[in-house]
Coordinates of C-alpha atoms in Angstrom, one line a residue:
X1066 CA 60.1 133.0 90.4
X1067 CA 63.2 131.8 92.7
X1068 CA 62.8 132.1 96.2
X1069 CA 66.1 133.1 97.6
X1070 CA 66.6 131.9 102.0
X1071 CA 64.8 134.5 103.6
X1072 CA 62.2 135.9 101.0
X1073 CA 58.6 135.7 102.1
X1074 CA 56.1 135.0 99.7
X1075 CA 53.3 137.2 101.0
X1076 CA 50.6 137.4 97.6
X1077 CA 50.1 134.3 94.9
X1078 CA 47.7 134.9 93.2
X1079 CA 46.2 135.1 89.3
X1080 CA 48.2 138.2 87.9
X1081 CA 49.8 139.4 91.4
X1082 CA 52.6 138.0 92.8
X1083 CA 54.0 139.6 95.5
X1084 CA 57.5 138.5 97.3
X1085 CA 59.3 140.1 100.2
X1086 CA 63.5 139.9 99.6
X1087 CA 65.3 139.5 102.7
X1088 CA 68.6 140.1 103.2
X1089 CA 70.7 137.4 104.9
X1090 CA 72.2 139.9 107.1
X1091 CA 69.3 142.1 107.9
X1092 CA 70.9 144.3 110.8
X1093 CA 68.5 145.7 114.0
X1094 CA 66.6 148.3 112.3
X1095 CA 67.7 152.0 113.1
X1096 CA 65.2 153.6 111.5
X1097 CA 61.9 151.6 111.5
X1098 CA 58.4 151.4 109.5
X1099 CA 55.9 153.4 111.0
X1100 CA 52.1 152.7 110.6
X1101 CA 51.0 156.4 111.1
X1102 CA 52.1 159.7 110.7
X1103 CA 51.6 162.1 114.4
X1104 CA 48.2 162.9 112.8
X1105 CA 47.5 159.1 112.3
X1106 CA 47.7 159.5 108.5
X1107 CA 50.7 159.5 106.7
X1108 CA 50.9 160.6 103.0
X1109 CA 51.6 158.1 101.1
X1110 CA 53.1 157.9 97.3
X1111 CA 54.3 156.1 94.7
X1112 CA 57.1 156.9 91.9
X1113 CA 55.8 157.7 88.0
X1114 CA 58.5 154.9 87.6
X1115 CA 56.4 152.1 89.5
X1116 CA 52.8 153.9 87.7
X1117 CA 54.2 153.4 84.2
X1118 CA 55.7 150.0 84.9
X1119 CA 52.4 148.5 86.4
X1120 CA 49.6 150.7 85.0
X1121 CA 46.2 150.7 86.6
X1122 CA 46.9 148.5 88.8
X1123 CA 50.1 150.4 90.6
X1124 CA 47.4 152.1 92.9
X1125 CA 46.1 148.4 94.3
X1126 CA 49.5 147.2 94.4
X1127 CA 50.8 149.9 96.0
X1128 CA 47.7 149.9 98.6
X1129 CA 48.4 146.0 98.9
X1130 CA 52.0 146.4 99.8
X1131 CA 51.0 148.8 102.6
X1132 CA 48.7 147.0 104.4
X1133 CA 50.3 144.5 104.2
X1134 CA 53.2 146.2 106.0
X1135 CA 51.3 148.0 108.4
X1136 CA 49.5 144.8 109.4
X1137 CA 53.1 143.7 109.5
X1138 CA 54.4 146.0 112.2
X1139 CA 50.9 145.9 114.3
X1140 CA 51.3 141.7 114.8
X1141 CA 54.9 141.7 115.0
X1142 CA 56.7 144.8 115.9
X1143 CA 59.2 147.4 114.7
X1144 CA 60.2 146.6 110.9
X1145 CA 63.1 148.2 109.3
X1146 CA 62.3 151.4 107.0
X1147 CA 63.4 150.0 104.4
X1148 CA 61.7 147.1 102.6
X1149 CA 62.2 145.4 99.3
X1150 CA 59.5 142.8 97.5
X1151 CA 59.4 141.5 93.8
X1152 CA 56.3 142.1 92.3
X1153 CA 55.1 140.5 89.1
X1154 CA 51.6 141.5 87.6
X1155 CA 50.2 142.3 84.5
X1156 CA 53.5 140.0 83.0
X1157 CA 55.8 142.6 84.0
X1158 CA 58.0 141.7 87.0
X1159 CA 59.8 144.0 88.8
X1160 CA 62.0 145.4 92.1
X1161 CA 60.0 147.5 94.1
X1162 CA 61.2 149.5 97.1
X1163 CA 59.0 150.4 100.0
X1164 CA 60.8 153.3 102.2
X1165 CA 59.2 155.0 105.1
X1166 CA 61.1 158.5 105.7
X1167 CA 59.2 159.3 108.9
X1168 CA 57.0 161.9 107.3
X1169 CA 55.7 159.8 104.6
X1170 CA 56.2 156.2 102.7
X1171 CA 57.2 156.1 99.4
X1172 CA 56.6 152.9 96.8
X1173 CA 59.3 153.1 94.0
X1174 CA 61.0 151.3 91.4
X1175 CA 65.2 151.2 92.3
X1176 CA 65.9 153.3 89.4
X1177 CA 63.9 155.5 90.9
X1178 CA 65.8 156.9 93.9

């Protein structure tokens, strides 16, 4: 896979590869990635897009992704709402957005939204 200035390779392993994409130009965040809801647990969900295009494992992906974020946001600080990774299991590779709307976070495919 070609790493691109700015993408993060945050998983290698057998079967799971997960990249953050970084834009060249990420602005300040306006909106940022929260790592609770006011109860302390947001719902969380993900697309029948991103299920059907990584099977039974689009739950542990999906899990991955979000700890990794939240454990993100807890070392570093504010992150922007809106996060995009390439994911490439199971020999499929795909886009995958990661979007906190404030009341709950949301994996998806592009096509999705």
């Amino acid at each position: 896979m070609e790493t691109k200035k700015g993408n993060e390779s945050l998983v290698d392993e057998p079967g799971l590869t997960i990249e953050r994409i970084a834009s060249e130009d990420e602005p300040t965040a306006l909106e940022t990635f929260g790592v609770s809801g006011k109860d302390g647990n947001k719902p969380q969900v993900m697309t029948r897009g991103f299920q059907c295009a990584f099977g039974e494992a689009a739950r542990d992906i999906a899990h991955r992704l979000l700890v990794l974020l939240k454990r993100e946001v807890l070392e570093n600080g504010p992150i922007d709402y809106f996060q995009i990774f390439s994911i490439s299991a199971n020999a499929v590779t795909e886009k995958v957005w990661v979007i906190d709307d404030g009341s709950s976070v949301t994996v998806l495919l592009p096509e999705d939204y």
